[in-house]
Amino acid sequence: MTPELDRTRPVWRQVAAAIAARIADGEYPVGARVPSVVELSSEFGIAASTAQKALAHLKAEGLIRAEVGLGSFVAEQPTTPPDQTEA
């Protein structure tokens, strides 16, 4: 089943949000492999470049980490949000 995407908003953001929601819901726990570019392209019916952009965004946000030749995995989440510093 292909998830419905709103074609009036950036598709890569919607895909990134869907993966982030899966991480938050525990569907992809810390250390779990997230779908590859090819898998996301197939699941969402999107171009590989769109899937790559979504994964790059998640990596920049610190939600996933990439390991060359192995794939992308859910990163450990900090206990304190990065914008809050210890006093």
mmCIF file of N, CA and C in Angstrom:
data_model
loop_
_atom_site.group_PDB
_atom_site.id
_atom_site.type_symbol
_atom_site.label_atom_id
_atom_site.label_comp_id
_atom_site.label_asym_id
_atom_site.label_seq_id
_atom_site.Cartn_x
_atom_site.Cartn_y
_atom_site.Cartn_z
ATOM 1 N N MET A 1 0.831 -1.172 0.000
ATOM 2 C CA MET A 1 0.000 0.000 0.000
ATOM 3 C C MET A 1 0.884 1.247 0.000
ATOM 4 N N THR A 2 0.704 2.118 -0.953
ATOM 5 C CA THR A 2 1.474 3.341 -1.069
ATOM 6 C C THR A 2 0.820 4.444 -0.245
ATOM 7 N N PRO A 3 1.574 5.060 0.667
ATOM 8 C CA PRO A 3 1.007 6.166 1.443
ATOM 9 C C PRO A 3 0.613 7.326 0.528
ATOM 10 N N GLU A 4 -0.469 7.998 0.872
ATOM 11 C CA GLU A 4 -0.926 9.145 0.092
ATOM 12 C C GLU A 4 -0.061 10.361 0.417
ATOM 13 N N LEU A 5 0.370 11.047 -0.627
ATOM 14 C CA LEU A 5 1.155 12.256 -0.458
ATOM 15 C C LEU A 5 0.383 13.445 -1.001
ATOM 16 N N ASP A 6 0.507 14.562 -0.325
ATOM 17 C CA ASP A 6 -0.113 15.811 -0.744
ATOM 18 C C ASP A 6 0.840 16.475 -1.739
ATOM 19 N N ARG A 7 0.493 16.472 -3.000
ATOM 20 C CA ARG A 7 1.386 16.990 -4.040
ATOM 21 C C ARG A 7 1.469 18.521 -4.053
ATOM 22 N N THR A 8 0.792 19.195 -3.109
ATOM 23 C CA THR A 8 0.883 20.651 -3.032
ATOM 24 C C THR A 8 1.974 21.091 -2.055
ATOM 25 N N ARG A 9 2.557 20.131 -1.321
ATOM 26 C CA ARG A 9 3.645 20.414 -0.379
ATOM 27 C C ARG A 9 4.870 19.633 -0.817
ATOM 28 N N PRO A 10 6.077 20.076 -0.425
ATOM 29 C CA PRO A 10 7.282 19.339 -0.824
ATOM 30 C C PRO A 10 7.199 17.866 -0.407
ATOM 31 N N VAL A 11 7.322 17.002 -1.375
ATOM 32 C CA VAL A 11 7.183 15.569 -1.127
ATOM 33 C C VAL A 11 8.284 15.065 -0.199
ATOM 34 N N TRP A 12 9.503 15.545 -0.380
ATOM 35 C CA TRP A 12 10.600 15.060 0.453
ATOM 36 C C TRP A 12 10.341 15.362 1.927
ATOM 37 N N ARG A 13 9.704 16.498 2.217
ATOM 38 C CA ARG A 13 9.389 16.830 3.611
ATOM 39 C C ARG A 13 8.345 15.858 4.170
ATOM 40 N N GLN A 14 7.381 15.477 3.347
ATOM 41 C CA GLN A 14 6.351 14.543 3.799
ATOM 42 C C GLN A 14 6.942 13.167 4.067
ATOM 43 N N VAL A 15 7.865 12.737 3.220
ATOM 44 C CA VAL A 15 8.521 11.438 3.413
ATOM 45 C C VAL A 15 9.381 11.490 4.672
ATOM 46 N N ALA A 16 10.128 12.563 4.854
ATOM 47 C CA ALA A 16 10.952 12.712 6.056
ATOM 48 C C ALA A 16 10.070 12.705 7.305
ATOM 49 N N ALA A 17 8.935 13.390 7.245
ATOM 50 C CA ALA A 17 8.016 13.425 8.387
ATOM 51 C C ALA A 17 7.452 12.036 8.675
ATOM 52 N N ALA A 18 7.167 11.266 7.638
ATOM 53 C CA ALA A 18 6.641 9.912 7.827
ATOM 54 C C ALA A 18 7.679 9.023 8.511
ATOM 55 N N ILE A 19 8.931 9.129 8.094
ATOM 56 C CA ILE A 19 9.993 8.323 8.710
ATOM 57 C C ILE A 19 10.226 8.786 10.147
ATOM 58 N N ALA A 20 10.224 10.109 10.375
ATOM 59 C CA ALA A 20 10.391 10.643 11.729
ATOM 60 C C ALA A 20 9.269 10.158 12.643
ATOM 61 N N ALA A 21 8.052 10.098 12.115
ATOM 62 C CA ALA A 21 6.914 9.616 12.907
ATOM 63 C C ALA A 21 7.095 8.143 13.259
ATOM 64 N N ARG A 22 7.604 7.365 12.333
ATOM 65 C CA ARG A 22 7.853 5.947 12.599
ATOM 66 C C ARG A 22 8.913 5.777 13.679
ATOM 67 N N ILE A 23 9.915 6.649 13.660
ATOM 68 C CA ILE A 23 10.957 6.609 14.691
ATOM 69 C C ILE A 23 10.338 6.969 16.043
ATOM 70 N N ALA A 24 9.554 8.043 16.074
ATOM 71 C CA ALA A 24 8.920 8.492 17.315
ATOM 72 C C ALA A 24 7.958 7.445 17.879
ATOM 73 N N ASP A 25 7.273 6.723 16.983
ATOM 74 C CA ASP A 25 6.313 5.698 17.408
ATOM 75 C C ASP A 25 6.990 4.399 17.836
ATOM 76 N N GLY A 26 8.300 4.294 17.601
ATOM 77 C CA GLY A 26 9.017 3.082 17.972
ATOM 78 C C GLY A 26 8.987 1.999 16.907
ATOM 79 N N GLU A 27 8.394 2.295 15.759
ATOM 80 C CA GLU A 27 8.393 1.313 14.666
ATOM 81 C C GLU A 27 9.832 1.053 14.213
ATOM 82 N N TYR A 28 10.644 2.104 14.239
ATOM 83 C CA TYR A 28 12.083 1.996 13.980
ATOM 84 C C TYR A 28 12.797 2.406 15.264
ATOM 85 N N PRO A 29 13.170 1.444 16.125
ATOM 86 C CA PRO A 29 13.854 1.784 17.376
ATOM 87 C C PRO A 29 15.306 2.203 17.131
ATOM 88 N N VAL A 30 15.936 2.735 18.156
ATOM 89 C CA VAL A 30 17.339 3.146 18.062
ATOM 90 C C VAL A 30 18.173 1.975 17.561
ATOM 91 N N GLY A 31 18.994 2.250 16.568
ATOM 92 C CA GLY A 31 19.863 1.226 15.994
ATOM 93 C C GLY A 31 19.245 0.459 14.838
ATOM 94 N N ALA A 32 17.935 0.600 14.636
ATOM 95 C CA ALA A 32 17.270 -0.115 13.549
ATOM 96 C C ALA A 32 17.608 0.522 12.202
ATOM 97 N N ARG A 33 17.669 -0.297 11.188
ATOM 98 C CA ARG A 33 17.917 0.189 9.831
ATOM 99 C C ARG A 33 16.638 0.819 9.304
ATOM 100 N N VAL A 34 16.778 1.985 8.685
ATOM 101 C CA VAL A 34 15.630 2.627 8.044
ATOM 102 C C VAL A 34 15.654 2.258 6.562
ATOM 103 N N PRO A 35 14.525 2.368 5.879
ATOM 104 C CA PRO A 35 14.493 1.987 4.471
ATOM 105 C C PRO A 35 15.517 2.749 3.632
ATOM 106 N N SER A 36 16.033 2.055 2.633
ATOM 107 C CA SER A 36 17.004 2.662 1.719
ATOM 108 C C SER A 36 16.305 3.593 0.739
ATOM 109 N N VAL A 37 17.108 4.296 -0.049
ATOM 110 C CA VAL A 37 16.573 5.177 -1.092
ATOM 111 C C VAL A 37 15.672 4.378 -2.028
ATOM 112 N N VAL A 38 16.128 3.217 -2.436
ATOM 113 C CA VAL A 38 15.346 2.382 -3.362
ATOM 114 C C VAL A 38 14.037 1.937 -2.708
ATOM 115 N N GLU A 39 14.100 1.524 -1.442
ATOM 116 C CA GLU A 39 12.899 1.087 -0.734
ATOM 117 C C GLU A 39 11.904 2.232 -0.554
ATOM 118 N N LEU A 40 12.409 3.416 -0.203
ATOM 119 C CA LEU A 40 11.521 4.567 -0.054
ATOM 120 C C LEU A 40 10.909 4.966 -1.388
ATOM 121 N N SER A 41 11.710 4.922 -2.443
ATOM 122 C CA SER A 41 11.206 5.252 -3.774
ATOM 123 C C SER A 41 10.057 4.341 -4.158
ATOM 124 N N SER A 42 10.209 3.068 -3.877
ATOM 125 C CA SER A 42 9.173 2.091 -4.199
ATOM 126 C C SER A 42 7.940 2.270 -3.323
ATOM 127 N N GLU A 43 8.155 2.431 -2.013
ATOM 128 C CA GLU A 43 7.042 2.552 -1.074
ATOM 129 C C GLU A 43 6.189 3.788 -1.342
ATOM 130 N N PHE A 44 6.838 4.924 -1.577
ATOM 131 C CA PHE A 44 6.112 6.179 -1.734
ATOM 132 C C PHE A 44 5.846 6.548 -3.188
ATOM 133 N N GLY A 45 6.420 5.803 -4.132
ATOM 134 C CA GLY A 45 6.234 6.115 -5.548
ATOM 135 C C GLY A 45 6.888 7.435 -5.931
ATOM 136 N N ILE A 46 8.116 7.647 -5.422
ATOM 137 C CA ILE A 46 8.832 8.898 -5.655
ATOM 138 C C ILE A 46 10.158 8.630 -6.351
ATOM 139 N N ALA A 47 10.785 9.694 -6.830
ATOM 140 C CA ALA A 47 12.101 9.587 -7.460
ATOM 141 C C ALA A 47 13.162 9.310 -6.399
ATOM 142 N N ALA A 48 14.230 8.646 -6.816
ATOM 143 C CA ALA A 48 15.326 8.347 -5.897
ATOM 144 C C ALA A 48 15.918 9.625 -5.319
ATOM 145 N N SER A 49 16.006 10.679 -6.113
ATOM 146 C CA SER A 49 16.567 11.943 -5.619
ATOM 147 C C SER A 49 15.702 12.538 -4.510
ATOM 148 N N THR A 50 14.395 12.341 -4.589
ATOM 149 C CA THR A 50 13.482 12.831 -3.552
ATOM 150 C C THR A 50 13.682 12.040 -2.267
ATOM 151 N N ALA A 51 13.822 10.728 -2.384
ATOM 152 C CA ALA A 51 14.068 9.880 -1.219
ATOM 153 C C ALA A 51 15.412 10.234 -0.585
ATOM 154 N N GLN A 52 16.422 10.487 -1.424
ATOM 155 C CA GLN A 52 17.746 10.854 -0.913
ATOM 156 C C GLN A 52 17.677 12.160 -0.140
ATOM 157 N N LYS A 53 16.915 13.110 -0.635
ATOM 158 C CA LYS A 53 16.776 14.398 0.046
ATOM 159 C C LYS A 53 16.100 14.224 1.404
ATOM 160 N N ALA A 54 15.101 13.369 1.472
ATOM 161 C CA ALA A 54 14.419 13.103 2.741
ATOM 162 C C ALA A 54 15.386 12.490 3.752
ATOM 163 N N LEU A 55 16.185 11.520 3.319
ATOM 164 C CA LEU A 55 17.151 10.888 4.218
ATOM 165 C C LEU A 55 18.236 11.871 4.643
ATOM 166 N N ALA A 56 18.677 12.718 3.725
ATOM 167 C CA ALA A 56 19.691 13.724 4.056
ATOM 168 C C ALA A 56 19.155 14.690 5.111
ATOM 169 N N HIS A 57 17.892 15.051 4.998
ATOM 170 C CA HIS A 57 17.268 15.940 5.982
ATOM 171 C C HIS A 57 17.224 15.267 7.356
ATOM 172 N N LEU A 58 16.822 14.013 7.399
ATOM 173 C CA LEU A 58 16.769 13.280 8.673
ATOM 174 C C LEU A 58 18.153 13.157 9.306
ATOM 175 N N LYS A 59 19.166 12.978 8.462
ATOM 176 C CA LYS A 59 20.538 12.897 8.963
ATOM 177 C C LYS A 59 20.963 14.253 9.527
ATOM 178 N N ALA A 60 20.648 15.329 8.819
ATOM 179 C CA ALA A 60 20.998 16.676 9.292
ATOM 180 C C ALA A 60 20.297 17.004 10.607
ATOM 181 N N GLU A 61 19.098 16.461 10.783
ATOM 182 C CA GLU A 61 18.343 16.677 12.017
ATOM 183 C C GLU A 61 18.839 15.796 13.163
ATOM 184 N N GLY A 62 19.719 14.838 12.858
ATOM 185 C CA GLY A 62 20.258 13.959 13.889
ATOM 186 C C GLY A 62 19.386 12.761 14.218
ATOM 187 N N LEU A 63 18.356 12.521 13.399
ATOM 188 C CA LEU A 63 17.466 11.378 13.663
ATOM 189 C C LEU A 63 18.047 10.060 13.175
ATOM 190 N N ILE A 64 18.851 10.134 12.110
ATOM 191 C CA ILE A 64 19.464 8.920 11.579
ATOM 192 C C ILE A 64 20.957 9.164 11.383
ATOM 193 N N ARG A 65 21.685 8.069 11.256
ATOM 194 C CA ARG A 65 23.106 8.131 10.930
ATOM 195 C C ARG A 65 23.337 7.182 9.767
ATOM 196 N N ALA A 66 24.245 7.549 8.890
ATOM 197 C CA ALA A 66 24.532 6.719 7.725
ATOM 198 C C ALA A 66 25.870 6.018 7.910
ATOM 199 N N GLU A 67 25.915 4.759 7.505
ATOM 200 C CA GLU A 67 27.152 3.993 7.524
ATOM 201 C C GLU A 67 27.405 3.526 6.099
ATOM 202 N N VAL A 68 28.527 3.964 5.553
ATOM 203 C CA VAL A 68 28.860 3.668 4.161
ATOM 204 C C VAL A 68 28.822 2.164 3.914
ATOM 205 N N GLY A 69 28.079 1.775 2.899
ATOM 206 C CA GLY A 69 27.978 0.372 2.516
ATOM 207 C C GLY A 69 26.985 -0.441 3.326
ATOM 208 N N LEU A 70 26.470 0.119 4.417
ATOM 209 C CA LEU A 70 25.536 -0.624 5.259
ATOM 210 C C LEU A 70 24.131 -0.061 5.235
ATOM 211 N N GLY A 71 24.005 1.256 5.132
ATOM 212 C CA GLY A 71 22.689 1.883 5.113
ATOM 213 C C GLY A 71 22.565 2.946 6.177
ATOM 214 N N SER A 72 21.328 3.337 6.439
ATOM 215 C CA SER A 72 21.027 4.359 7.437
ATOM 216 C C SER A 72 20.323 3.718 8.623
ATOM 217 N N PHE A 73 20.653 4.212 9.803
ATOM 218 C CA PHE A 73 20.138 3.634 11.038
ATOM 219 C C PHE A 73 19.625 4.738 11.954
ATOM 220 N N VAL A 74 18.675 4.394 12.804
ATOM 221 C CA VAL A 74 18.133 5.348 13.757
ATOM 222 C C VAL A 74 19.233 5.684 14.762
ATOM 223 N N ALA A 75 19.479 6.973 14.926
ATOM 224 C CA ALA A 75 20.519 7.440 15.841
ATOM 225 C C ALA A 75 19.970 7.494 17.261
ATOM 226 N N GLU A 76 20.867 7.431 18.224
ATOM 227 C CA GLU A 76 20.457 7.619 19.615
ATOM 228 C C GLU A 76 20.031 9.060 19.781
ATOM 229 N N GLN A 77 18.917 9.266 20.442
ATOM 230 C CA GLN A 77 18.392 10.613 20.624
ATOM 231 C C GLN A 77 18.925 11.199 21.919
ATOM 232 N N PRO A 78 19.354 12.458 21.877
ATOM 233 C CA PRO A 78 19.830 13.080 23.117
ATOM 234 C C PRO A 78 18.682 13.238 24.113
ATOM 235 N N THR A 79 19.007 13.181 25.397
ATOM 236 C CA THR A 79 17.975 13.315 26.412
ATOM 237 C C THR A 79 17.534 14.768 26.584
ATOM 238 N N THR A 80 18.422 15.713 26.225
ATOM 239 C CA THR A 80 18.107 17.139 26.296
ATOM 240 C C THR A 80 18.070 17.693 24.890
ATOM 241 N N PRO A 81 17.040 18.432 24.535
ATOM 242 C CA PRO A 81 17.013 19.027 23.198
ATOM 243 C C PRO A 81 18.264 19.856 22.960
ATOM 244 N N PRO A 82 18.794 19.847 21.722
ATOM 245 C CA PRO A 82 20.065 20.516 21.444
ATOM 246 C C PRO A 82 20.022 22.023 21.658
ATOM 247 N N ASP A 83 18.848 22.656 21.660
ATOM 248 C CA ASP A 83 18.778 24.100 21.838
ATOM 249 C C ASP A 83 18.761 24.508 23.308
ATOM 250 N N GLN A 84 18.753 23.543 24.211
ATOM 251 C CA GLN A 84 18.773 23.844 25.639
ATOM 252 C C GLN A 84 20.129 23.465 26.199
ATOM 253 N N THR A 85 20.757 24.398 26.907
ATOM 254 C CA THR A 85 22.070 24.121 27.482
ATOM 255 C C THR A 85 21.956 23.998 28.991
ATOM 256 N N GLU A 86 22.865 23.258 29.554
ATOM 257 C CA GLU A 86 22.890 23.075 31.003
ATOM 258 C C GLU A 86 23.365 24.368 31.652
ATOM 259 N N ALA A 87 22.742 24.761 32.721
ATOM 260 C CA ALA A 87 23.122 26.005 33.398
ATOM 261 C C ALA A 87 24.046 25.730 34.560
#
